Short mmCIF file of C-alpha atoms and ligand atoms in Angstrom, two decimals:
data_model
loop_
_atom_site.label_atom_id
_atom_site.label_comp_id
_atom_site.label_asym_id
_atom_site.label_seq_id
_atom_site.Cartn_x
_atom_site.Cartn_y
_atom_site.Cartn_z
CA LEU Y 20 11.71 -152.98 -193.34
CA ASP Y 21 10.25 -156.30 -194.71
CA THR Y 22 6.93 -157.01 -195.83
CA LYS Y 23 4.21 -158.47 -194.11
CA THR Y 24 3.26 -160.68 -196.72
CA PRO Y 25 4.20 -164.43 -195.74
CA LEU Y 26 7.53 -165.15 -197.16
CA TYR Y 27 7.62 -168.68 -198.93
CA LYS Y 28 9.54 -171.21 -196.74
CA THR Y 29 11.61 -174.38 -197.48
CA SER Y 30 8.68 -176.13 -195.25
CA ASP Y 31 6.08 -175.98 -197.62
CA LYS Y 32 6.32 -178.86 -199.92
CA THR Y 33 4.12 -176.99 -202.01
CA SER Y 34 7.09 -174.33 -203.37
CA PHE Y 35 9.84 -174.33 -205.11
CA ALA Y 36 11.66 -173.77 -201.78
CA TYR Y 37 11.31 -177.11 -200.85
CA ILE Y 38 12.31 -178.77 -204.17
CA SER Y 39 15.73 -176.20 -203.89
CA ALA Y 40 16.47 -177.28 -200.25
CA ARG Y 41 15.79 -181.28 -201.10
CA ASP Y 42 17.13 -181.68 -204.97
CA ARG Y 43 19.08 -178.87 -205.81
CA TRP Y 44 21.12 -177.24 -203.21
CA PRO Y 45 22.98 -180.89 -202.04
CA VAL Y 46 24.18 -181.35 -205.73
CA ILE Y 47 25.16 -177.68 -206.16
CA ILE Y 48 27.00 -178.54 -202.90
CA THR Y 49 28.67 -181.98 -204.59
CA GLN Y 50 29.58 -179.88 -207.72
CA ALA Y 51 31.57 -177.26 -205.94
CA ILE Y 52 33.43 -180.54 -203.86
CA ASP Y 53 34.07 -181.66 -206.95
CA ASP Y 54 35.63 -178.66 -208.31
CA VAL Y 55 37.88 -178.05 -205.03
CA TYR Y 56 39.31 -181.68 -205.66
CA ARG Y 57 39.79 -181.08 -209.37
CA SER Y 58 42.26 -178.03 -208.25
CA ILE Y 59 43.50 -179.81 -205.70
CA THR Y 60 44.98 -182.11 -207.95
CA GLN Y 61 46.51 -179.60 -210.42
CA CYS Y 62 48.00 -177.64 -207.61
CA ASN Y 63 51.97 -178.42 -206.43
CA ASP Y 64 51.44 -176.69 -203.49
CA ARG Y 65 51.77 -178.57 -200.41
CA GLU Y 66 49.60 -176.28 -198.21
CA LYS Y 67 47.16 -175.32 -200.54
CA GLU Y 68 46.16 -179.10 -201.02
CA ASP Y 69 45.88 -179.64 -197.88
CA GLU Y 70 43.82 -176.21 -197.09
CA GLY Y 71 41.88 -177.24 -200.08
CA LYS Y 72 41.05 -180.98 -198.20
CA LYS Y 73 40.03 -178.79 -195.64
CA ILE Y 74 37.76 -176.88 -197.28
CA VAL Y 75 36.11 -179.82 -198.90
CA GLU Y 76 35.39 -180.99 -195.72
CA GLU Y 77 33.92 -177.79 -194.46
CA LEU Y 78 31.35 -178.23 -197.79
CA ALA Y 79 30.69 -181.88 -197.06
CA ARG Y 80 30.17 -181.15 -193.19
CA LEU Y 81 27.72 -178.01 -194.93
CA LYS Y 82 25.84 -181.17 -197.20
CA TYR Y 83 25.14 -183.28 -194.15
CA GLU Y 84 23.83 -180.24 -192.29
CA LEU Y 85 21.54 -179.44 -194.73
CA GLN Y 86 20.43 -183.15 -195.89
CA HIS Y 87 19.76 -184.11 -191.76
CA ASP Y 88 17.82 -180.55 -191.52
CA ARG Y 89 19.90 -179.49 -188.69
CA GLN Y 90 20.25 -175.77 -187.41
CA LEU Y 91 21.74 -173.51 -189.21
CA THR Y 92 25.07 -172.19 -187.48
CA PRO Y 93 26.11 -168.48 -187.17
CA LEU Y 94 28.51 -168.03 -190.06
CA ARG Y 95 32.46 -167.75 -189.17
CA ASP Y 96 33.57 -163.78 -189.10
CA ASP Y 97 35.54 -163.91 -192.13
CA GLY Y 98 36.49 -160.20 -191.82
CA LYS Y 99 33.70 -158.42 -193.72
CA PRO Y 100 30.78 -156.50 -192.25
CA ASP Y 101 27.98 -158.66 -193.74
CA ILE Y 102 29.19 -161.44 -191.44
CA ALA Y 103 27.38 -159.61 -188.86
CA LEU Y 104 23.52 -159.11 -190.18
CA TYR Y 105 23.49 -162.23 -191.21
CA ASN Y 106 23.76 -163.69 -187.52
CA GLN Y 107 21.48 -161.07 -186.15
CA GLU Y 108 19.10 -162.40 -188.77
CA LEU Y 109 20.03 -165.97 -187.83
CA GLU Y 110 18.71 -165.45 -184.15
CA LYS Y 111 16.38 -163.54 -185.00
CA LEU Y 112 14.71 -166.33 -186.81
CA GLY Y 113 15.17 -168.55 -183.75
CA ALA Y 114 17.75 -170.73 -184.92
CA PRO Y 115 15.86 -172.57 -187.90
CA THR Y 116 16.48 -175.66 -189.06
CA TRP Y 117 16.92 -176.39 -193.30
CA PHE Y 118 13.46 -177.28 -193.64
CA ASN Y 119 12.33 -174.32 -191.56
CA VAL Y 120 13.63 -171.31 -192.71
CA PRO Y 121 12.45 -168.91 -195.11
CA TRP Y 122 13.64 -169.30 -198.80
CA LEU Y 123 15.21 -166.45 -199.63
CA TYR Y 124 17.35 -165.93 -196.38
CA SER Y 125 18.40 -169.76 -196.59
CA GLU Y 126 19.91 -169.97 -200.33
CA CYS Y 127 21.62 -166.44 -199.46
CA TYR Y 128 22.94 -168.13 -196.40
CA LEU Y 129 23.97 -171.01 -198.42
CA TYR Y 130 26.05 -169.33 -200.67
CA ARG Y 131 27.72 -167.15 -197.92
CA ARG Y 132 28.58 -169.55 -195.74
CA MET Y 133 30.61 -171.45 -198.65
CA SER Y 134 32.61 -168.79 -199.15
CA THR Y 135 33.60 -168.61 -195.50
CA SER Y 136 35.14 -171.32 -196.35
CA PHE Y 137 37.56 -170.04 -198.59
CA LYS Y 138 37.73 -166.83 -197.05
CA LEU Y 139 38.92 -167.99 -194.31
CA SER Y 140 42.19 -169.72 -196.28
CA THR Y 141 45.18 -168.42 -196.75
CA HIS Y 142 45.45 -169.68 -200.56
CA TRP Y 143 41.88 -169.83 -201.53
CA LYS Y 144 40.78 -166.09 -200.41
CA ASN Y 145 39.63 -165.17 -204.21
CA TYR Y 146 38.84 -168.66 -205.23
CA ASP Y 147 35.68 -169.16 -207.79
CA VAL Y 148 34.08 -172.02 -206.90
CA PHE Y 149 31.91 -172.24 -209.54
CA ALA Y 150 34.08 -170.45 -212.70
CA ARG Y 151 34.74 -173.60 -214.86
CA GLN Y 152 31.08 -174.29 -215.09
CA LYS Y 153 30.22 -170.50 -215.80
CA MET Y 154 32.88 -170.61 -218.55
CA SER Y 155 32.48 -173.98 -219.80
CA THR Y 156 28.66 -173.19 -220.30
CA PHE Y 157 29.40 -170.33 -222.11
CA ARG Y 158 31.93 -171.93 -224.45
CA SER Y 159 29.19 -174.14 -225.36
CA SER Y 160 26.59 -171.04 -226.30
CA ARG Y 161 28.84 -170.72 -228.99
CA PRO Y 162 26.25 -170.48 -232.15
CA ALA Y 163 24.52 -168.15 -230.14
CA VAL Y 164 27.02 -165.70 -229.45
CA LEU Y 165 27.98 -165.71 -233.06
CA GLU Y 166 24.71 -165.33 -234.35
CA LEU Y 167 24.10 -162.44 -232.00
CA ALA Y 168 27.96 -160.87 -232.91
CA THR Y 169 26.82 -160.87 -236.53
CA ARG Y 170 23.35 -159.05 -235.97
CA TYR Y 171 24.81 -156.93 -233.28
CA ARG Y 172 27.06 -155.14 -235.93
CA GLU Y 173 24.75 -155.16 -238.39
CA LEU Y 174 22.26 -153.43 -236.04
CA VAL Y 175 25.25 -150.75 -235.46
CA THR Y 176 26.44 -150.76 -239.23
CA GLN Y 177 22.57 -149.88 -239.71
CA MET Y 178 22.48 -147.25 -236.77
CA GLU Y 179 25.31 -144.92 -237.67
CA SER Y 180 23.63 -144.90 -241.23
CA ASP Y 181 20.24 -143.60 -240.37
CA LYS Y 182 21.48 -141.62 -238.01
CA SER Y 183 20.64 -138.59 -239.62
CA GLN Y 184 16.89 -140.14 -240.30
CA THR Y 185 13.74 -138.68 -238.60
CA GLY Y 186 9.99 -139.23 -238.38
CA PRO Y 187 7.58 -141.53 -237.34
CA GLU Y 188 8.48 -144.51 -239.13
CA HIS Y 189 12.09 -143.68 -237.68
CA GLU Y 190 10.74 -143.57 -234.31
CA GLU Y 191 8.61 -146.92 -235.04
CA ALA Y 192 11.52 -148.79 -235.97
CA GLN Y 193 13.81 -147.42 -232.84
CA LYS Y 194 10.86 -148.72 -230.86
CA ILE Y 195 11.04 -152.45 -231.73
CA LEU Y 196 14.50 -152.48 -232.43
CA PHE Y 197 14.62 -151.78 -228.29
CA TYR Y 198 11.86 -154.07 -227.83
CA GLU Y 199 14.53 -156.78 -229.53
CA MET Y 200 17.21 -156.01 -227.82
CA MET Y 201 15.44 -155.92 -224.57
CA GLU Y 202 13.79 -159.69 -225.40
CA ILE Y 203 17.43 -161.14 -225.87
CA CYS Y 204 18.92 -159.69 -222.93
CA LEU Y 205 15.94 -161.23 -221.12
CA TRP Y 206 15.55 -164.60 -222.42
CA GLY Y 207 19.55 -164.48 -221.75
CA ASN Y 208 18.47 -164.93 -218.23
CA ALA Y 209 16.67 -168.52 -219.02
CA THR Y 210 19.82 -170.57 -218.75
CA ASP Y 211 20.93 -169.86 -215.22
CA LEU Y 212 23.61 -172.61 -214.43
CA SER Y 213 21.53 -173.42 -210.93
CA LEU Y 214 18.88 -174.90 -212.91
CA LEU Y 215 20.96 -176.96 -215.73
CA THR Y 216 20.24 -179.86 -213.66
CA SER Y 217 17.61 -180.28 -215.47
CA LEU Y 218 18.27 -178.46 -218.98
CA THR Y 219 20.68 -179.99 -221.85
CA TYR Y 220 23.07 -177.75 -223.25
CA GLU Y 221 20.80 -178.33 -226.58
CA ASP Y 222 17.60 -177.41 -225.00
CA ILE Y 223 19.77 -174.25 -224.07
CA GLN Y 224 20.98 -173.44 -227.80
CA LYS Y 225 17.65 -173.79 -228.69
CA LEU Y 226 16.25 -171.19 -226.14
CA GLN Y 227 18.89 -169.02 -227.85
CA GLY Y 228 18.47 -168.68 -231.57
CA SER Y 229 16.09 -165.84 -232.98
CA GLU Y 230 12.83 -167.85 -234.01
CA ALA Y 231 12.58 -169.09 -230.50
CA ARG Y 232 12.96 -165.57 -229.29
CA LYS Y 233 10.27 -164.51 -231.29
CA ALA Y 234 7.82 -167.65 -230.37
CA SER Y 235 8.71 -166.72 -226.94
CA GLU Y 236 7.05 -163.34 -227.05
CA ALA Y 237 3.46 -164.89 -225.96
CA ASN Y 238 5.05 -166.08 -222.75
CA ILE Y 239 5.83 -162.26 -221.22
CA LEU Y 240 3.02 -162.60 -219.08
CA ALA Y 241 3.38 -159.20 -218.16
CA ASN Y 242 5.11 -156.38 -220.29
CA ASP Y 243 5.91 -152.99 -219.38
CA LEU Y 244 8.84 -152.47 -222.58
CA SER Y 245 6.85 -149.80 -224.09
CA THR Y 246 7.22 -147.33 -221.08
CA ALA Y 247 10.38 -148.20 -220.30
CA PHE Y 248 11.38 -146.96 -223.80
CA GLU Y 249 9.49 -144.13 -223.10
CA VAL Y 250 11.27 -142.90 -220.00
CA LEU Y 251 14.49 -143.17 -222.14
CA LYS Y 252 13.69 -141.43 -225.08
CA LYS Y 253 11.97 -138.28 -222.63
CA ALA Y 254 15.23 -137.83 -220.96
CA ARG Y 255 16.84 -137.84 -224.41
CA ASP Y 256 14.57 -135.46 -225.88
CA GLU Y 257 14.79 -133.63 -222.90
CA GLY Y 258 18.54 -132.86 -224.12
CA LYS Y 259 20.41 -134.46 -220.57
CA LYS Y 260 23.45 -134.37 -220.89
CA GLU Y 261 24.27 -137.43 -218.92
CA ARG Y 262 21.37 -140.53 -218.91
CA ARG Y 263 23.27 -142.70 -217.28
CA VAL Y 264 21.17 -146.77 -217.51
CA ASP Y 265 21.87 -148.83 -214.53
CA ILE Y 266 21.59 -152.80 -214.61
CA VAL Y 267 21.79 -154.92 -211.54
CA LEU Y 268 23.53 -157.98 -213.22
CA ASP Y 269 22.90 -161.48 -212.52
CA ASN Y 270 24.19 -164.60 -214.49
CA ALA Y 271 27.77 -164.40 -216.36
CA GLY Y 272 29.00 -166.42 -219.60
CA PHE Y 273 26.08 -165.78 -222.48
CA GLU Y 274 23.96 -163.86 -219.89
CA LEU Y 275 26.65 -161.52 -219.39
CA PHE Y 276 26.92 -161.46 -222.73
CA VAL Y 277 23.85 -160.58 -223.77
CA ASP Y 278 23.72 -157.95 -221.28
CA LEU Y 279 26.39 -156.15 -222.88
CA ILE Y 280 24.96 -156.88 -225.71
CA LEU Y 281 22.07 -154.26 -224.31
CA ALA Y 282 24.76 -151.88 -222.97
CA GLY Y 283 26.44 -151.12 -226.35
CA TYR Y 284 23.00 -150.98 -228.51
CA LEU Y 285 21.64 -148.65 -225.29
CA LEU Y 286 24.98 -146.50 -226.12
CA SER Y 287 24.90 -147.03 -230.03
CA ALA Y 288 21.63 -145.87 -230.09
CA GLY Y 289 21.63 -143.10 -227.78
CA LEU Y 290 19.23 -144.27 -225.84
CA ALA Y 291 22.29 -143.80 -222.75
CA THR Y 292 24.77 -142.28 -222.47
CA ASN Y 293 26.44 -144.17 -219.38
CA VAL Y 294 25.73 -148.25 -218.48
CA VAL Y 295 26.69 -148.58 -214.86
CA LEU Y 296 26.59 -152.81 -214.41
CA HIS Y 297 26.45 -154.16 -210.74
CA PRO Y 298 28.30 -157.26 -210.25
CA LYS Y 299 28.59 -159.61 -206.93
CA ASP Y 300 31.17 -159.66 -204.82
CA ILE Y 301 31.56 -163.41 -204.04
CA PRO Y 302 30.65 -166.62 -205.68
CA TRP Y 303 26.69 -166.82 -205.58
CA PHE Y 304 23.65 -168.65 -206.68
CA VAL Y 305 26.58 -170.42 -209.14
CA SER Y 306 26.33 -168.56 -212.09
CA ASP Y 307 26.06 -165.12 -210.83
CA VAL Y 308 28.84 -162.42 -212.17
CA LEU Y 309 31.61 -161.49 -210.77
CA PRO Y 310 34.74 -158.68 -211.72
CA GLY Y 311 36.58 -161.34 -212.62
CA ASP Y 312 34.11 -163.14 -215.13
CA PHE Y 313 33.83 -159.43 -216.88
CA ALA Y 314 37.64 -159.94 -217.88
CA ALA Y 315 37.51 -163.48 -218.58
CA LEU Y 316 34.59 -162.59 -221.33
CA LEU Y 317 36.84 -159.69 -222.87
CA SER Y 318 39.93 -161.53 -222.97
CA ALA Y 319 37.63 -164.25 -224.47
CA LEU Y 320 36.82 -162.23 -227.24
CA ALA Y 321 40.16 -160.72 -227.76
CA ASN Y 322 41.49 -164.08 -228.51
CA PRO Y 323 38.54 -166.03 -229.32
CA LYS Y 324 40.48 -168.42 -231.79
CA PRO Y 325 42.27 -170.15 -228.89
CA PHE Y 326 39.14 -170.33 -226.29
CA TYR Y 327 37.19 -172.11 -229.35
CA GLU Y 328 39.52 -173.89 -230.67
CA THR Y 329 41.50 -175.03 -227.74
CA PRO Y 330 39.79 -178.80 -226.52
CA SER Y 331 38.44 -178.73 -222.89
CA ASP Y 332 38.79 -181.01 -220.48
CA ASP Y 333 36.30 -183.32 -220.98
CA GLU Y 334 36.91 -182.56 -224.71
CA GLN Y 335 39.86 -184.15 -224.31
CA LEU Y 336 38.54 -187.13 -222.76
CA LEU Y 337 36.08 -187.74 -225.33
CA ASN Y 338 38.89 -187.50 -227.67
CA LYS Y 339 36.71 -184.94 -229.47
CA THR Y 340 38.15 -181.61 -231.30
CA PRO Y 341 36.45 -178.48 -231.62
CA SER Y 342 34.96 -177.02 -234.82
CA PRO Y 343 37.62 -174.55 -236.26
CA LEU Y 344 36.48 -170.72 -236.51
CA SER Y 345 36.01 -168.74 -239.42
CA ASP Y 346 37.81 -165.79 -240.17
CA LYS Y 347 34.57 -164.40 -240.35
CA GLU Y 348 33.49 -165.50 -237.19
CA ALA Y 349 36.92 -164.44 -235.34
CA THR Y 350 36.51 -161.04 -237.29
CA GLU Y 351 32.74 -160.93 -235.84
CA LEU Y 352 33.84 -160.98 -232.38
CA ALA Y 353 36.81 -158.73 -232.33
CA PHE Y 354 33.94 -156.19 -233.40
CA LEU Y 355 32.25 -156.52 -230.19
CA PHE Y 356 35.31 -156.99 -228.30
CA GLU Y 357 36.76 -153.48 -229.88
CA GLU Y 358 33.15 -151.75 -228.88
CA TRP Y 359 32.97 -153.20 -225.10
CA ALA Y 360 36.44 -152.38 -224.74
CA GLY Y 361 35.97 -148.71 -226.18
CA PHE Y 362 33.38 -147.93 -224.44
CA HIS Y 363 35.01 -149.59 -220.87
CA ALA Y 364 38.31 -147.02 -222.15
CA GLU Y 365 36.10 -143.85 -222.45
CA GLY Y 366 34.40 -144.49 -219.15
CA GLN Y 367 30.79 -144.81 -220.30
CA LEU Y 368 30.77 -148.71 -219.56
CA THR Y 369 31.61 -149.10 -215.69
CA ILE Y 370 31.34 -151.61 -213.25
CA ARG Y 371 30.08 -151.36 -209.96
CA PRO Y 372 30.52 -153.84 -206.83
CA ASN Y 373 28.44 -153.77 -203.58
CA ALA Y 374 28.24 -155.72 -200.58
CA PHE Y 375 24.55 -155.36 -200.62
CA TRP Y 376 23.44 -157.26 -203.45
CA THR Y 377 25.09 -160.56 -201.34
CA HIS Y 378 23.26 -159.39 -198.12
CA GLY Y 379 20.27 -162.19 -197.05
CA GLY Y 380 17.96 -159.73 -197.41
CA SER Y 381 15.39 -158.43 -199.68
CA PHE Y 382 15.65 -155.08 -201.49
CA TRP Y 383 13.05 -153.66 -199.10
CA ARG Y 384 16.07 -152.96 -196.80
CA LEU Y 385 17.89 -150.94 -200.11
CA PRO Y 386 16.42 -147.23 -198.25
CA ALA Y 387 18.79 -148.10 -195.86
CA GLU Y 388 21.49 -148.21 -198.06
CA LYS Y 389 21.90 -145.00 -198.34
CA ASP Y 390 24.76 -144.26 -200.64
CA LEU Y 391 23.95 -147.11 -202.98
CA VAL Y 392 20.64 -145.26 -203.06
CA ALA Y 393 21.46 -142.28 -203.62
CA ASP Y 394 23.71 -143.52 -206.35
CA LEU Y 395 20.77 -145.63 -208.01
CA GLN Y 396 18.21 -142.58 -207.85
CA THR Y 397 20.63 -140.50 -210.08
CA SER Y 398 20.25 -143.61 -213.20
CA GLU Y 399 17.43 -143.03 -215.50
CA LEU Y 400 16.27 -146.40 -214.91
CA VAL Y 401 17.90 -149.28 -213.17
CA ILE Y 402 17.24 -152.77 -214.53
CA PHE Y 403 17.44 -156.12 -212.59
CA LYS Y 404 18.00 -158.86 -214.53
CA GLY Y 405 17.06 -162.50 -213.72
CA ASP Y 406 15.01 -164.29 -210.92
CA LEU Y 407 16.79 -163.92 -207.90
CA ASN Y 408 16.58 -160.24 -208.14
CA TYR Y 409 12.35 -160.04 -208.93
CA ARG Y 410 12.38 -162.24 -205.85
CA LYS Y 411 14.61 -159.85 -203.69
CA LEU Y 412 12.47 -156.94 -205.31
CA THR Y 413 9.10 -159.01 -204.54
CA GLY Y 414 10.35 -160.09 -201.11
CA ASP Y 415 10.16 -163.25 -202.21
CA ALA Y 416 6.84 -162.94 -200.36
CA ALA Y 417 3.47 -164.79 -201.52
CA TRP Y 418 1.54 -162.17 -203.42
CA ASP Y 419 -1.91 -162.22 -204.77
CA PRO Y 420 -0.44 -163.01 -208.18
CA THR Y 421 -2.57 -159.28 -209.38
CA THR Y 422 -0.86 -157.89 -207.09
CA PRO Y 423 0.92 -154.01 -209.16
CA PHE Y 424 4.00 -154.82 -209.27
CA LYS Y 425 4.95 -151.01 -207.22
CA GLU Y 426 2.71 -152.42 -204.64
CA ALA Y 427 4.66 -155.45 -204.23
CA ILE Y 428 8.63 -153.81 -204.13
CA GLY Y 429 7.24 -151.68 -201.00
CA PRO Y 430 10.04 -148.72 -200.69
CA LEU Y 431 11.30 -149.03 -203.94
CA GLY Y 432 8.02 -148.30 -205.59
CA PRO Y 433 6.73 -144.50 -206.45
CA GLY Y 434 8.36 -142.18 -204.45
CA SER Y 435 11.74 -143.60 -204.15
CA GLY Y 436 12.86 -142.07 -206.81
CA VAL Y 437 14.16 -144.89 -208.25
CA ASN Y 438 12.78 -145.69 -211.88
CA VAL Y 439 13.03 -149.73 -211.75
CA LEU Y 440 12.84 -151.88 -214.52
CA ALA Y 441 12.77 -156.20 -213.54
CA LEU Y 442 13.53 -158.49 -216.25
CA ARG Y 443 12.58 -161.81 -215.70
CA THR Y 444 12.13 -165.48 -216.47
CA CYS Y 445 9.92 -167.38 -214.12
CA LYS Y 446 11.86 -169.97 -211.59
CA ALA Y 447 10.53 -169.54 -208.46
CA ASP Y 448 6.80 -168.88 -207.32
CA VAL Y 449 6.75 -165.14 -206.05
CA VAL Y 450 5.02 -163.45 -209.35
CA VAL Y 451 2.99 -160.30 -209.17
CA GLY Y 452 1.31 -158.20 -211.60
CA LEU Y 453 -1.06 -161.18 -213.54
CA LYS Y 454 -4.11 -160.09 -215.08
CA PRO Y 455 -7.21 -161.70 -213.10
CA GLY Y 456 -7.29 -165.16 -213.89
CA GLU Y 457 -4.39 -165.30 -215.53
CA ASP Y 458 -2.73 -167.76 -213.26
CA GLU Y 459 -4.97 -170.32 -212.87
CA LYS Y 460 -5.47 -170.61 -216.74
CA ILE Y 461 -1.44 -171.38 -217.10
CA ARG Y 462 -2.24 -173.65 -214.19
CA ALA Y 463 -4.34 -175.18 -215.89
CA THR Y 464 -2.65 -176.10 -218.48
CA GLU Y 465 0.22 -179.26 -219.14
CA GLY Y 466 2.83 -179.09 -216.49
CA GLY Y 467 1.30 -176.07 -214.79
CA GLY Y 468 0.58 -177.49 -211.53
CA GLY Y 469 -3.33 -178.10 -211.96
CA ASP Y 470 -4.63 -178.46 -208.74
CA SER Y 471 -1.48 -179.52 -206.45
CA GLY Y 472 -1.16 -176.05 -205.09
CA SER Y 473 1.81 -175.99 -206.63
CA ARG Y 474 2.57 -173.06 -209.15
CA LYS Y 475 4.84 -175.30 -211.29
CA TRP Y 476 4.43 -173.08 -214.77
CA ALA Y 477 6.72 -170.74 -212.68
CA TRP Y 478 9.68 -172.55 -211.70
CA SER Y 479 10.92 -173.67 -215.20
CA GLY Y 480 12.09 -170.24 -216.94
CA LYS Y 481 9.32 -171.02 -219.97
CA TRP Y 482 7.64 -167.77 -218.87
CA ALA Y 483 8.50 -164.14 -218.17
CA VAL Y 484 7.80 -160.75 -217.09
CA VAL Y 485 8.90 -157.39 -217.61
CA SER Y 486 8.25 -154.94 -215.29
CA PHE Y 487 8.46 -151.17 -214.29
CA SER Y 488 7.57 -149.07 -212.04
CA GLY Y 489 8.26 -145.07 -211.89
CA GLY Y 490 9.98 -143.93 -208.82
CA LYS Y 491 10.12 -140.48 -209.39
O1 F6P M 123 14.25 -171.00 -209.01
C1 F6P M 123 16.05 -171.30 -208.89
C2 F6P M 123 16.38 -170.63 -208.58
O2 F6P M 123 18.19 -171.23 -208.43
C3 F6P M 123 16.25 -169.99 -207.77
O3 F6P M 123 16.98 -169.78 -206.06
C4 F6P M 123 17.09 -168.67 -207.71
O4 F6P M 123 16.11 -167.39 -207.67
C5 F6P M 123 17.03 -168.31 -208.84
O5 F6P M 123 16.74 -169.34 -209.64
C6 F6P M 123 18.18 -168.46 -209.59
O6 F6P M 123 17.87 -167.72 -211.06
P1 F6P M 123 19.08 -166.49 -212.16
O7 F6P M 123 20.06 -166.99 -211.65
O8 F6P M 123 17.84 -166.29 -212.93
O9 F6P M 123 18.71 -164.99 -210.62
MG1 MG M 124 21.57 -166.49 -211.54
#
């Protein structure tokens, strides 16, 4: 089942689809090629080297096909069942070319196609071509990570001592804290790597400070956080024993870090008894979380000094030494590690991969995945992080921006049995749930797109929407 609303396509020159295909994807493929080269020079296994060179050739061929607007070719069978789905869809689309194809499908195809080159090799099967970028960006978000680590410890300590408190003031304080945590988690998404081609590290650090967070509240155009809070509070007050929150993850590094802050907070505050995290199976949209990223993050926190103090390759080249971590800072990070590792060991914090998340279609097709839907229905709240998940929820279709969210998510809306909450900073054209006139108003602002026909304001991650749909 798909939406009947027309989809965004790479042929539409006013959309971010076109700009992505023309400017961003070639850069992303080039970065992947550079990464494989780097790994080739670091390995001393002849067979692996040769295979690496073959992968580079394949990636270069993909870039050529894209830039010369060739047809998307059927994916080679790498043994996974989703290949057939990708290829059936390609046939249905009538052998499209790169600049005349639905945006959502073609972008998913791009990453799925890259992954076949690795999967079909012997020595590079589990290689994550974006791992270097992900880890180094996380390392450069150090100031924000430290700020949040301190804040988190204060909070958890405070919640411990306030446990016995009740009454309306206490309720109100809890609600405000919930908003703050959710907003941290929301804006953590503004920093994904696929947009990094235009953002500097400095920009990122600015985006992450707490001052910036407060100022950004005005930029949340639809905000259903109070409903989400009521849902979780109601389940708790009813005395339900198991109350689960699911997070369909987006990006690794800083965003995963804030997702874990949120998860830890929900568990500590008793707003959930379990949190299930849903990562991706294959390297995806550059920065998305793979199970290995989760492990890498925890091990960086478990051992923060070597992680932050060992110069990176680039720092070595520039003869720079990173400033040492103070003992206090190391203790704050260790506290986080203990917390999360503890929840993980108790089975309260788990990760649950599923191949569906890297299929080429939208979440309008989720109801056909019987097991996955049944699983999500048992959750109190399923939080979908980030831009791509939002595009998939809404089918990446050109909705009128005043369309209600619950309508735009089709089969996942009312009656689906799934409570959906999207936390999304806008990095693509699709947007719904806006007040009448709002789109027009922002278009008229500086950089908003004016009368160019483009919804430019929605491309940069500056604006956000937080939308809820009750499915029960
Ligand atoms: O809009 C740019 C873009 O790369 C989209 O292609 C994609 O939907 C999104 O950003 C990825 O962002 P996120 O990591 O928030 O899903
Ligand atoms: Mg992403």
